[in-house]
CSV table of N, CA, C and O in Angstrom, one decimal:
chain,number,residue,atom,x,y,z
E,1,UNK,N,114.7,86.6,100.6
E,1,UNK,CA,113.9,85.7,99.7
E,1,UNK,C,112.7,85.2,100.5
E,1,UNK,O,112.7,84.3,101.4
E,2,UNK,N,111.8,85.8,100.2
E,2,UNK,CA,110.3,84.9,100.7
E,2,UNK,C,109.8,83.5,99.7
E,2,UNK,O,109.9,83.3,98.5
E,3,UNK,N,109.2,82.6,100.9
E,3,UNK,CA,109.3,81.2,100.5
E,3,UNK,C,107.2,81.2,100.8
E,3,UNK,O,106.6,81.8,101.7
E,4,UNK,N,106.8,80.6,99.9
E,4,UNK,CA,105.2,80.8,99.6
E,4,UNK,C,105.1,79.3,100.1
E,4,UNK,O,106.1,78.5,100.0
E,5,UNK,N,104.1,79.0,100.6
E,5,UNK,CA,103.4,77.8,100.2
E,5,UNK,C,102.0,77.7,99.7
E,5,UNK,O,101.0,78.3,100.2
E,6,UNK,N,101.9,76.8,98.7
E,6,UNK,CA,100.8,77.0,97.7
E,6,UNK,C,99.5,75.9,98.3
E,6,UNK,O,99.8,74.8,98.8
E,7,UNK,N,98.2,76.3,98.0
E,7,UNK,CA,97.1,75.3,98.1
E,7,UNK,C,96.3,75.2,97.2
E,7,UNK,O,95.2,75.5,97.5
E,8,UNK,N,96.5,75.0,96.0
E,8,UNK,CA,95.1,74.9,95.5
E,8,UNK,C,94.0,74.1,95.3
E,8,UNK,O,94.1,72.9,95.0
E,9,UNK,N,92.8,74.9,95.5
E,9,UNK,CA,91.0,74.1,95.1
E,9,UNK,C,90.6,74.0,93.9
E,9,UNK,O,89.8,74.8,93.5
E,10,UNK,N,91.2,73.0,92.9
E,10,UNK,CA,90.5,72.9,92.1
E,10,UNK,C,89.5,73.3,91.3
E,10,UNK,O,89.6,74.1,90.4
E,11,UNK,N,88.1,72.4,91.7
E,11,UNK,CA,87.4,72.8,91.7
E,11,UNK,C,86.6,74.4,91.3
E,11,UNK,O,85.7,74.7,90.4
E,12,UNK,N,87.2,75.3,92.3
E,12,UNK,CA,86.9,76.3,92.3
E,12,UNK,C,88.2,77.2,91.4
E,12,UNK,O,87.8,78.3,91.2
E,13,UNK,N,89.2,77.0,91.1
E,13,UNK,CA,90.3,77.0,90.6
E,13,UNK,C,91.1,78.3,91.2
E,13,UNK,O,91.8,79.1,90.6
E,14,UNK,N,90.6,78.2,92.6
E,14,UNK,CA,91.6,79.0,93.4
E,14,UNK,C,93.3,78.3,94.6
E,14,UNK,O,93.7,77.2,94.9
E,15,UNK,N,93.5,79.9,94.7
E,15,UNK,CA,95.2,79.3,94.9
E,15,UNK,C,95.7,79.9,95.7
E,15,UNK,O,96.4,80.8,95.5
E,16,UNK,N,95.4,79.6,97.0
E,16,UNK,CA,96.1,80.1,98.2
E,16,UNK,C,97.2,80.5,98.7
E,16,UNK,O,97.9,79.5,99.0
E,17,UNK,N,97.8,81.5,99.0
E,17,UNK,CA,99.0,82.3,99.5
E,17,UNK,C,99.4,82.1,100.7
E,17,UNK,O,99.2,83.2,101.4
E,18,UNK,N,100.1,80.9,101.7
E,18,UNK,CA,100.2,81.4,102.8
E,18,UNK,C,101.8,82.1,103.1
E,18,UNK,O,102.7,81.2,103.1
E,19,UNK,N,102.3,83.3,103.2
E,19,UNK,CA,103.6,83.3,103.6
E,19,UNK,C,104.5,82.6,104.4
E,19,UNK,O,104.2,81.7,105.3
E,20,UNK,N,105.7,83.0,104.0
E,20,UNK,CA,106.9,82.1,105.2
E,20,UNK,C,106.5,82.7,106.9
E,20,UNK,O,105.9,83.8,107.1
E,21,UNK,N,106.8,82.0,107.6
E,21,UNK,CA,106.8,82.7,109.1
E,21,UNK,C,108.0,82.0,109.6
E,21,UNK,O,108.3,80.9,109.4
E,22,UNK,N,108.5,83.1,110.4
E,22,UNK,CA,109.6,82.9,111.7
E,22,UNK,C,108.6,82.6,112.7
E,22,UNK,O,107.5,83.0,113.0
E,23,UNK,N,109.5,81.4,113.3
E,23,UNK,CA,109.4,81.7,114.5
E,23,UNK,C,111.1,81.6,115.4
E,23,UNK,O,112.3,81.4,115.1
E,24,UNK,N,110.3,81.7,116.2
E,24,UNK,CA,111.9,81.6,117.9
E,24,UNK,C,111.5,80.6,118.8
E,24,UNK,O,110.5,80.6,119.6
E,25,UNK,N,112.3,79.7,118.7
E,25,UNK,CA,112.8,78.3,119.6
E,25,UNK,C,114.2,78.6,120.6
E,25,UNK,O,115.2,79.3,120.3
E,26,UNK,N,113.8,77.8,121.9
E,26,UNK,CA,115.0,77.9,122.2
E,26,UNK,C,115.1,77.1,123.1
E,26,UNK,O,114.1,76.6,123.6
E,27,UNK,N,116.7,76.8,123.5
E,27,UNK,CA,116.9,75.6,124.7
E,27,UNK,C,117.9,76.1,125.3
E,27,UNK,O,118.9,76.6,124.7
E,28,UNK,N,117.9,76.0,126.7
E,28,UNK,CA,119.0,76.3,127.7
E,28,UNK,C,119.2,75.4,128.5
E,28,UNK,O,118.2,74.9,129.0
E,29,UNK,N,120.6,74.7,129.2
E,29,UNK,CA,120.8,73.6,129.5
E,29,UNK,C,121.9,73.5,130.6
E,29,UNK,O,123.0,73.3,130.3
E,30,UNK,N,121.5,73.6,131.7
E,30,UNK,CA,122.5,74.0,133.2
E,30,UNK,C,123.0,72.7,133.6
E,30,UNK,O,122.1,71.9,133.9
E,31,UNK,N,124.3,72.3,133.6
E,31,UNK,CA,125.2,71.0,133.8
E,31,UNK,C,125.5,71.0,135.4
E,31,UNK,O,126.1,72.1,135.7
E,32,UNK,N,125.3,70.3,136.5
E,32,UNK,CA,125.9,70.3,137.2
E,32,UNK,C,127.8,70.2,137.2
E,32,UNK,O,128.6,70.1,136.3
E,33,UNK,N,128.0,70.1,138.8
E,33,UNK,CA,129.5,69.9,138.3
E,33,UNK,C,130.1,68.9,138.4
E,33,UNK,O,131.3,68.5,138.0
E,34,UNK,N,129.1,68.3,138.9
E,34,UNK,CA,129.7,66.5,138.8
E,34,UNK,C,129.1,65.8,138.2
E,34,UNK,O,128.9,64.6,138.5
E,35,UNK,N,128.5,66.7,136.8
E,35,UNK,CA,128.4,65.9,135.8
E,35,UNK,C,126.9,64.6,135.8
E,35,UNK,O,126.6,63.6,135.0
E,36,UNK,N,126.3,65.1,136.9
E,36,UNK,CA,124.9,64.2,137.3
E,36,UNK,C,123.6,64.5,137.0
E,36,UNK,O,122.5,64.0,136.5
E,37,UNK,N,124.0,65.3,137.3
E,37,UNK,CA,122.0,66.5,137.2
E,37,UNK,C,122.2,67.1,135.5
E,37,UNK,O,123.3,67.2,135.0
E,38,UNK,N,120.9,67.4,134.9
E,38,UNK,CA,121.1,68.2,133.9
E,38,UNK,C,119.0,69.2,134.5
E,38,UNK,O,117.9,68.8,134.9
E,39,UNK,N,119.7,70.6,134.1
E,39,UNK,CA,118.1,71.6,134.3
E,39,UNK,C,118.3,71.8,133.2
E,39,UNK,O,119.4,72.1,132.7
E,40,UNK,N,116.8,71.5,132.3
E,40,UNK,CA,116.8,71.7,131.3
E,40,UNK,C,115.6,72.9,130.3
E,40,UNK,O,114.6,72.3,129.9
E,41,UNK,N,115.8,73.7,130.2
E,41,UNK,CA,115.1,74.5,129.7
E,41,UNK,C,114.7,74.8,128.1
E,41,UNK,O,115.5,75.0,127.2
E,42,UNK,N,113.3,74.6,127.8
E,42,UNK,CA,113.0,74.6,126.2
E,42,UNK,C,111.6,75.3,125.9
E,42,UNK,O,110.6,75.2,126.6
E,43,UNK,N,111.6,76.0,124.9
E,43,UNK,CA,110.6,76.7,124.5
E,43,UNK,C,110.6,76.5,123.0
E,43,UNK,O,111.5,76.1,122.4
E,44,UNK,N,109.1,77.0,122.3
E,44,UNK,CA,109.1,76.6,121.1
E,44,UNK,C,107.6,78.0,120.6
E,44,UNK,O,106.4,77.8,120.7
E,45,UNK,N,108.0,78.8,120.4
E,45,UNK,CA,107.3,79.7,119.0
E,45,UNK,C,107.4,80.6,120.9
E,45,UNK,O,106.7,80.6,121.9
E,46,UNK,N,108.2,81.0,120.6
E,46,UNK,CA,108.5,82.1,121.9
E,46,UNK,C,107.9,83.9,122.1
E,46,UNK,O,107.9,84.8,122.9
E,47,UNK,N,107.5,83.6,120.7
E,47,UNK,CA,106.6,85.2,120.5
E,47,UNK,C,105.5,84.9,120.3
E,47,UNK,O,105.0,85.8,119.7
E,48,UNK,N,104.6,83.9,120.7
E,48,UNK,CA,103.4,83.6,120.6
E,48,UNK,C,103.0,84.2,119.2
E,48,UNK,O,102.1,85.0,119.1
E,49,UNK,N,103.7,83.6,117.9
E,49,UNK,CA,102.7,84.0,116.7
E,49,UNK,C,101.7,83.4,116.4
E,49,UNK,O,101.5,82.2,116.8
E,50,UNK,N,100.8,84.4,115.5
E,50,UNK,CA,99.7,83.1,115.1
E,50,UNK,C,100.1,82.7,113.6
E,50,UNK,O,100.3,83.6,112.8
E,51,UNK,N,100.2,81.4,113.3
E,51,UNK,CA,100.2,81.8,111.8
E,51,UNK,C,99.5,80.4,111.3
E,51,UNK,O,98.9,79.5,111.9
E,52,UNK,N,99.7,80.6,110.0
E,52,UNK,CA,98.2,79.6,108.8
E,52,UNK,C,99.3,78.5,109.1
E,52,UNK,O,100.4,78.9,109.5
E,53,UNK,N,99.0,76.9,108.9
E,53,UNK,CA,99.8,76.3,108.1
E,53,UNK,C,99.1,75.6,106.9
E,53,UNK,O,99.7,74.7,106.2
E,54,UNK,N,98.2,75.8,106.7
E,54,UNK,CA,97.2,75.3,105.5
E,54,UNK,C,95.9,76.2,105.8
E,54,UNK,O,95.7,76.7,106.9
E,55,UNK,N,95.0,76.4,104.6
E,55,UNK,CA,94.0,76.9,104.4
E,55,UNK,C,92.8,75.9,103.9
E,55,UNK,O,93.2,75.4,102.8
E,56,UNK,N,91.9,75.5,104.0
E,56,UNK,CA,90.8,74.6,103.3
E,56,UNK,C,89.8,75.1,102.8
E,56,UNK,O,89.3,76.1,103.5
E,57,UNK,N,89.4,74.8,101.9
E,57,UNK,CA,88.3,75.5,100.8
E,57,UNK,C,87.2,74.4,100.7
E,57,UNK,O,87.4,73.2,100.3
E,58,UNK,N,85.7,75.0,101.0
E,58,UNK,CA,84.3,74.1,101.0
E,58,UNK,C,83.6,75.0,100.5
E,58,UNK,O,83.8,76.2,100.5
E,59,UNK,N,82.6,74.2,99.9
E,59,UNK,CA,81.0,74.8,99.2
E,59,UNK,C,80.6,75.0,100.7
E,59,UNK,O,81.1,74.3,101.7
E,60,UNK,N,79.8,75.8,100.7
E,60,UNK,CA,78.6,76.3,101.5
E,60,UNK,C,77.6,76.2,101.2
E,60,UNK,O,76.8,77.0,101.7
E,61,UNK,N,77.3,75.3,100.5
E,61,UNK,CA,75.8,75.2,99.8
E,61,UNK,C,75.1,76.5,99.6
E,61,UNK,O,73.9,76.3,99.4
E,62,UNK,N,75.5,77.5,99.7
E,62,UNK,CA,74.8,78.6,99.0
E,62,UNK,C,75.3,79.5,97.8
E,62,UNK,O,74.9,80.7,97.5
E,63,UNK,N,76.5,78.5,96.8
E,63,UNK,CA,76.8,79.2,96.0
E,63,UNK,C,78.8,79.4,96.1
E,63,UNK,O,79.8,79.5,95.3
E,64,UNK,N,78.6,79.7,97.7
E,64,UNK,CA,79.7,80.5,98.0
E,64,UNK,C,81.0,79.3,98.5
E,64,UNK,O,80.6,78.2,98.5
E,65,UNK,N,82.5,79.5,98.9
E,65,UNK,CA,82.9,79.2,99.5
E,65,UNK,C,83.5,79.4,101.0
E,65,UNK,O,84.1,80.4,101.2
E,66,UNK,N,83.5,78.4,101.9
E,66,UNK,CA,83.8,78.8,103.3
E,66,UNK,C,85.3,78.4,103.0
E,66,UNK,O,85.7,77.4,102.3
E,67,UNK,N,86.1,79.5,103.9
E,67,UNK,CA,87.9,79.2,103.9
E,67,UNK,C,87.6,79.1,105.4
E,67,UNK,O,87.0,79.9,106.2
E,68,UNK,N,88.5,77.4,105.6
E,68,UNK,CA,88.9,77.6,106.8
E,68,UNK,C,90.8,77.1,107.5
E,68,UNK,O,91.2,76.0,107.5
E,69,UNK,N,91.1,77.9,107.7
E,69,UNK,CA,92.5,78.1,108.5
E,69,UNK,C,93.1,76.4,109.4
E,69,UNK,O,92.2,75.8,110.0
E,70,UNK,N,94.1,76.1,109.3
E,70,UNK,CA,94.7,75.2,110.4
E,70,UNK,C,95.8,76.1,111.0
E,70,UNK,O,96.7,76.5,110.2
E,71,UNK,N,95.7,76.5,112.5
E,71,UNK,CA,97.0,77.6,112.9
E,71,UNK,C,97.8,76.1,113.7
E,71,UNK,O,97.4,75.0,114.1
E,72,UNK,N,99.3,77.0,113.6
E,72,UNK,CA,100.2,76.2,114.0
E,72,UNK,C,100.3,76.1,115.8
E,72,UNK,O,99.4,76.7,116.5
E,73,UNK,N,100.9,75.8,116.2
E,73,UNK,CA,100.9,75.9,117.9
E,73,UNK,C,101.0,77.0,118.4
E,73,UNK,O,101.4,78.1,118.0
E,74,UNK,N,100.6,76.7,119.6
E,74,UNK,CA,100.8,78.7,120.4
E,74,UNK,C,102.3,78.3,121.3
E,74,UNK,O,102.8,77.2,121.5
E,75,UNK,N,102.7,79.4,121.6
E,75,UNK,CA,104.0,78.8,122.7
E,75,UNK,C,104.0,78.4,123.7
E,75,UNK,O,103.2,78.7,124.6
E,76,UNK,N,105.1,77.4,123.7
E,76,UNK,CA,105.1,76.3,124.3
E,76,UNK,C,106.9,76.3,125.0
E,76,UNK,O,108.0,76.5,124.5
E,77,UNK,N,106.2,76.0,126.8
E,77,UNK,CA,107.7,76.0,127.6
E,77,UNK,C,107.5,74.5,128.5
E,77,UNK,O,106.5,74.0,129.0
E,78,UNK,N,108.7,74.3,128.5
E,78,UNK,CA,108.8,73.4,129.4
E,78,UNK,C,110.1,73.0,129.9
E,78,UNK,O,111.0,73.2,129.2
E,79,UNK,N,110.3,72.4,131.2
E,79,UNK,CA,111.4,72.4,132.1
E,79,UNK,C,111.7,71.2,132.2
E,79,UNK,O,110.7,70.6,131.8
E,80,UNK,N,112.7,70.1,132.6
E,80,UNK,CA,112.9,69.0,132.2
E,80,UNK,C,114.2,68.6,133.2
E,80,UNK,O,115.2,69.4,133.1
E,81,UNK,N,114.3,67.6,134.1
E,81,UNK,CA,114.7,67.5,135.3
E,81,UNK,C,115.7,66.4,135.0
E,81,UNK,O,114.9,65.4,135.1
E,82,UNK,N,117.5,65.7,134.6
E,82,UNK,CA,117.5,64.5,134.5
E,82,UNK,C,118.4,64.1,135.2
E,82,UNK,O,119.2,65.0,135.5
E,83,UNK,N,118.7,63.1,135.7
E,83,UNK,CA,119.7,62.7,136.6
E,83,UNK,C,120.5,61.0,136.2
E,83,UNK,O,120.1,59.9,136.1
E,84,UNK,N,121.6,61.5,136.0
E,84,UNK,CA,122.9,60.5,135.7
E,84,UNK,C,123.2,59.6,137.1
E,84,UNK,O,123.2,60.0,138.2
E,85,UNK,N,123.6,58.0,136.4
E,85,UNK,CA,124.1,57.5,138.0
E,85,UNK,C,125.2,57.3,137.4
E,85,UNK,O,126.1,56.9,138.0
């Protein structure tokens, strides 16, 4: 089942299509053994997609309209160090 999200411009009485997108997140989490240290490992859109999450619609003063795009994040890693007393 694909899931749409809708925008529409009034105005101009159009109706934007953006599809569903996957992405891949992930987290990996190494425990010491006494329970003190945690290495923490985390990522987020791991296939570097690009995708819409809204579209915007303007006059161009020449009649026409300009569409412009909001893309969601690019991938993102990060390492994360914590220590228990």
């Amino acid at each position: 089942m694909e899931n749409w999200a809708i925008r529409t411009h009034t105005a101009q009485a159009l109706t934007f299509r953006i599809p569903a997108t996957t992405l891949v997140n992930a987290s990996l989490t190494f425990r010491s053994a006494d329970n003190h240290y945690d290495l923490i490992l985390q990522g987020s859109n791991l296939f570097d997609k690009l995708y819409a999450t809204n579209i915007a619609a303007a006059s161009n003063g020449a009649g026409g309209v300009t569409f412009s795009p909001t893309y969601g994040g690019p991938r993102f890693v990060q390492v994360e160090l914590r220590h228990r007393w």
